[in-house]
Amino acid sequence: MNGRRKIKKFVVLGSNGKTLIEDICKKRNWIVSPEPTVFDFKWTEVKAHIDFENFREGKQMVNHIPNTTGLTTKDGLFNSLRRLYCSNHNQRKPSKDNLYDIIPETYELSCCRDVNLLLGKTGDDDLWICKPVNCNQGKGIFVLRGKKQIQEYLGKREQQKKPPKRIIQRYIARPLLIKKKKFDIRTFLLVASTRPFLVYYHTGYLKLSVNDYDPSSEDISTHLTNQYQQKRNPGYKDIMDETVMSMEQFQSYLNALEFGSVASDWVEGDLKSRMKLVSFIAFKSVMHSLPCKLGCFDLFGVDFMIDEAFNVCLRFII
């Protein structure tokens, strides 16, 4: 019997992190597979490049888990959390004191009941942010101001034969700012295994906008903080290093301003604990729908915002 260990073959598709992943595989003495369908380990940016039907469970590893739209689409995440809170509280609609402590007040524009609730709760000066459910990089997002603009937009949707699926969320009009800039926090959730479930959380970094915050601005890059939108701003190249901040720098910034109600270790303590808790609540809301396949894992980006009262709010998961 040949006692030589089988040399593992790997496939890396896409450009994001390609060199990093290839170097890690080569350090393990794995070799590049000449065939994209013949592999022991496969890393790809696009989930569609994985044939889950022919995936050899326990013999192959892939960096995606099937059926994660309950986390990674905006309507999927909202409905997953809404179902979780409805089941927890044995009621037909979520309690605002619970669900909307985690996410902004949210409605599906394809749901008549949600639209009626939205119109009933919208004042003339309220700000709302409208998002396509299955896009990232801030594409297709715009701000609606007051009931009149919402009604006008809903009228345009009614004229469309098949309007795109969208959600609308109450805009956080008074966010916490850093040097007059709006920001959000990118954290990470690694689902290392689904059989058994093994989930790790990691706090990442802050993403800041280029422009000073102005809720009345028509420039969408003022309202969004993702790098895709910021790079389109003419001033990005001049201050690109200032659009990213570490968690340690964030704590130092808060301490320098001497917020009386915020502890000197708030970032490392309360903030990280809150983001970790909310991340695991979101994952819990979809656990039942994830297939338990040995060899599938996934890495999710989880974004949060903080308002000026230091409330922490989940924005989305990608």
Short mmCIF file of C-alpha atoms in Angstrom, two decimals, residues 108-293:
data_model
loop_
_atom_site.label_atom_id
_atom_site.label_comp_id
_atom_site.label_asym_id
_atom_site.label_seq_id
_atom_site.Cartn_x
_atom_site.Cartn_y
_atom_site.Cartn_z
CA GLU A 108 -40.99 46.20 2.02
CA LEU A 109 -42.33 48.22 -0.89
CA SER A 110 -43.69 45.06 -2.54
CA CYS A 111 -45.90 44.41 0.50
CA CYS A 112 -49.17 46.40 0.55
CA ARG A 113 -49.47 46.09 4.31
CA ASP A 114 -45.97 47.48 4.78
CA VAL A 115 -46.64 50.36 2.39
CA ASN A 116 -49.80 51.31 4.30
CA LEU A 117 -47.88 51.22 7.59
CA LEU A 118 -45.12 53.34 6.05
CA LEU A 119 -47.53 56.04 4.84
CA GLY A 120 -49.26 56.09 8.20
CA LYS A 121 -45.98 56.69 10.03
CA THR A 122 -44.38 59.22 7.69
CA GLY A 123 -44.34 62.92 8.50
CA ASP A 124 -43.71 65.79 6.13
CA ASP A 125 -40.08 66.18 7.20
CA ASP A 126 -39.12 62.54 7.78
CA LEU A 127 -36.12 61.17 5.90
CA TRP A 128 -36.17 57.65 4.46
CA ILE A 129 -33.54 55.73 2.51
CA CYS A 130 -34.71 53.44 -0.31
CA LYS A 131 -32.59 50.43 -1.26
CA PRO A 132 -32.73 47.64 -3.85
CA VAL A 133 -32.79 44.32 -2.01
CA ASN A 134 -30.02 42.51 -3.86
CA CYS A 135 -27.35 45.08 -4.68
CA ASN A 136 -24.19 46.18 -2.92
CA GLN A 137 -21.69 49.05 -3.25
CA GLY A 138 -24.50 51.54 -2.67
CA LYS A 139 -25.93 51.00 -6.14
CA GLY A 140 -29.52 52.11 -6.66
CA ILE A 141 -29.87 53.78 -3.25
CA PHE A 142 -31.54 57.16 -2.84
CA VAL A 143 -33.05 59.32 -0.11
CA LEU A 144 -36.73 60.30 0.04
CA ARG A 145 -37.80 63.34 2.03
CA GLY A 146 -41.27 63.45 3.51
CA LYS A 147 -44.58 61.84 2.66
CA LYS A 148 -44.99 63.71 -0.62
CA GLN A 149 -41.80 62.33 -2.17
CA ILE A 150 -42.66 58.82 -0.98
CA GLN A 151 -46.12 59.02 -2.56
CA GLU A 152 -44.62 60.32 -5.80
CA TYR A 153 -42.15 57.46 -5.91
CA LEU A 154 -44.83 54.89 -5.10
CA GLY A 155 -46.91 56.31 -7.95
CA LYS A 156 -44.03 55.77 -10.36
CA ARG A 157 -43.64 52.19 -9.12
CA GLU A 158 -47.30 51.47 -9.81
CA GLN A 159 -46.78 52.43 -13.45
CA GLN A 160 -43.98 49.89 -13.85
CA LYS A 161 -44.92 46.47 -15.17
CA LYS A 162 -42.55 44.70 -12.79
CA PRO A 163 -41.09 47.14 -10.27
CA PRO A 164 -37.81 46.04 -8.66
CA LYS A 165 -37.94 44.71 -5.13
CA ARG A 166 -36.95 47.36 -2.62
CA ILE A 167 -37.01 48.10 1.06
CA ILE A 168 -37.28 51.52 2.65
CA GLN A 169 -35.74 52.34 6.01
CA ARG A 170 -36.07 55.28 8.35
CA TYR A 171 -32.97 57.38 7.84
CA ILE A 172 -30.68 57.82 10.84
CA ALA A 173 -30.72 61.59 10.57
CA ARG A 174 -28.59 62.26 13.64
CA PRO A 175 -25.65 59.85 13.33
CA LEU A 176 -22.56 60.03 15.47
CA LEU A 177 -19.93 61.89 13.44
CA ILE A 178 -16.14 61.80 13.36
CA LYS A 179 -14.72 65.21 12.45
CA LYS A 180 -18.08 66.05 10.83
CA LYS A 181 -17.95 62.85 8.73
CA LYS A 182 -20.54 60.09 8.67
CA PHE A 183 -19.15 56.59 9.22
CA ASP A 184 -20.07 52.95 9.67
CA ILE A 185 -18.25 49.96 11.11
CA ARG A 186 -17.39 46.81 9.16
CA THR A 187 -17.21 43.65 11.25
CA PHE A 188 -16.91 40.02 10.15
CA LEU A 189 -18.77 36.80 10.84
CA LEU A 190 -17.00 33.59 9.85
CA VAL A 191 -19.21 30.51 9.65
CA ALA A 192 -16.40 27.97 9.76
CA SER A 193 -18.71 24.96 9.76
CA THR A 194 -22.40 24.11 9.51
CA ARG A 195 -21.96 20.54 10.76
CA PRO A 196 -21.71 21.32 13.60
CA PHE A 197 -22.27 25.07 13.55
CA LEU A 198 -19.05 26.88 14.36
CA VAL A 199 -19.24 30.68 14.13
CA TYR A 200 -16.56 33.28 14.86
CA TYR A 201 -16.91 37.06 15.17
CA HIS A 202 -14.20 39.63 14.42
CA THR A 203 -14.38 43.40 14.80
CA GLY A 204 -12.91 45.20 11.81
CA TYR A 205 -12.61 48.89 11.08
CA LEU A 206 -14.47 52.16 10.44
CA LYS A 207 -15.32 53.53 6.99
CA LEU A 208 -15.72 57.32 6.76
CA SER A 209 -17.27 59.48 4.07
CA VAL A 210 -15.25 62.04 2.12
CA ASN A 211 -17.81 64.84 2.46
CA ASP A 212 -18.89 66.51 5.68
CA TYR A 213 -22.28 65.20 6.74
CA ASP A 214 -25.28 67.19 5.52
CA PRO A 215 -28.69 65.49 5.70
CA SER A 216 -30.03 67.82 3.01
CA SER A 217 -27.27 66.95 0.51
CA GLU A 218 -28.25 65.52 -2.87
CA ASP A 219 -24.83 63.83 -3.20
CA ILE A 220 -25.40 60.16 -2.33
CA SER A 221 -21.75 59.72 -1.27
CA THR A 222 -22.51 62.05 1.67
CA HIS A 223 -25.12 59.59 2.93
CA LEU A 224 -23.24 56.36 2.19
CA THR A 225 -19.85 55.31 3.51
CA ASN A 226 -18.82 52.33 1.39
CA GLN A 227 -15.55 52.61 -0.49
CA TYR A 228 -17.15 52.14 -3.90
CA GLN A 229 -19.16 55.36 -3.52
CA GLN A 230 -16.32 57.26 -1.85
CA LYS A 231 -13.87 56.44 -4.64
CA ARG A 232 -16.23 58.14 -7.09
CA ASN A 233 -15.94 61.40 -5.14
CA PRO A 234 -13.47 63.83 -6.79
CA GLY A 235 -11.84 64.54 -3.41
CA TYR A 236 -11.20 60.89 -2.52
CA LYS A 237 -7.57 60.67 -3.67
CA ASP A 238 -6.56 63.62 -1.54
CA ILE A 239 -7.87 62.17 1.74
CA MET A 240 -8.21 58.43 1.03
CA ASP A 241 -6.11 57.54 4.11
CA GLU A 242 -8.60 59.45 6.25
CA THR A 243 -11.56 57.35 5.10
CA VAL A 244 -10.49 54.33 7.18
CA MET A 245 -10.01 54.26 10.97
CA SER A 246 -9.10 51.46 13.35
CA MET A 247 -11.18 50.65 16.42
CA GLU A 248 -8.28 51.81 18.62
CA GLN A 249 -8.19 55.16 16.83
CA PHE A 250 -11.95 55.46 17.27
CA GLN A 251 -11.66 54.97 21.04
CA SER A 252 -8.87 57.55 21.21
CA TYR A 253 -11.02 60.00 19.28
CA LEU A 254 -13.94 59.53 21.68
CA ASN A 255 -11.69 59.84 24.72
CA ALA A 256 -10.19 63.08 23.41
CA LEU A 257 -13.67 64.59 23.10
CA GLU A 258 -14.48 63.49 26.65
CA PHE A 259 -18.05 62.27 26.14
CA GLY A 260 -19.38 62.27 29.68
CA SER A 261 -21.77 59.36 29.13
CA VAL A 262 -19.23 57.11 27.37
CA ALA A 263 -16.68 55.01 29.23
CA SER A 264 -13.01 55.26 28.29
CA ASP A 265 -13.16 51.61 27.13
CA TRP A 266 -16.60 51.82 25.47
CA VAL A 267 -15.34 50.62 22.08
CA GLU A 268 -13.54 47.58 23.43
CA GLY A 269 -16.31 46.84 25.92
CA ASP A 270 -19.92 47.82 25.25
CA LEU A 271 -19.65 48.49 21.50
CA LYS A 272 -17.89 45.26 20.57
CA SER A 273 -20.19 43.24 22.85
CA ARG A 274 -23.28 44.80 21.27
CA MET A 275 -22.11 44.24 17.69
CA LYS A 276 -21.16 40.65 18.48
CA LEU A 277 -24.56 39.99 20.09
CA VAL A 278 -26.50 41.46 17.16
CA SER A 279 -24.37 39.53 14.65
CA PHE A 280 -25.19 36.25 16.38
CA ILE A 281 -28.89 37.18 16.62
CA ALA A 282 -28.88 37.73 12.84
CA PHE A 283 -27.18 34.38 12.29
CA LYS A 284 -29.62 32.65 14.63
CA SER A 285 -32.49 33.97 12.50
CA VAL A 286 -31.31 31.88 9.50
CA MET A 287 -29.68 28.85 11.13
CA HIS A 288 -32.70 26.64 10.50
CA SER A 289 -32.60 27.33 6.74
CA LEU A 290 -28.89 26.64 6.16
CA PRO A 291 -27.97 23.22 4.74
CA CYS A 292 -25.58 21.34 7.02
CA LYS A 293 -22.88 20.34 4.53
#
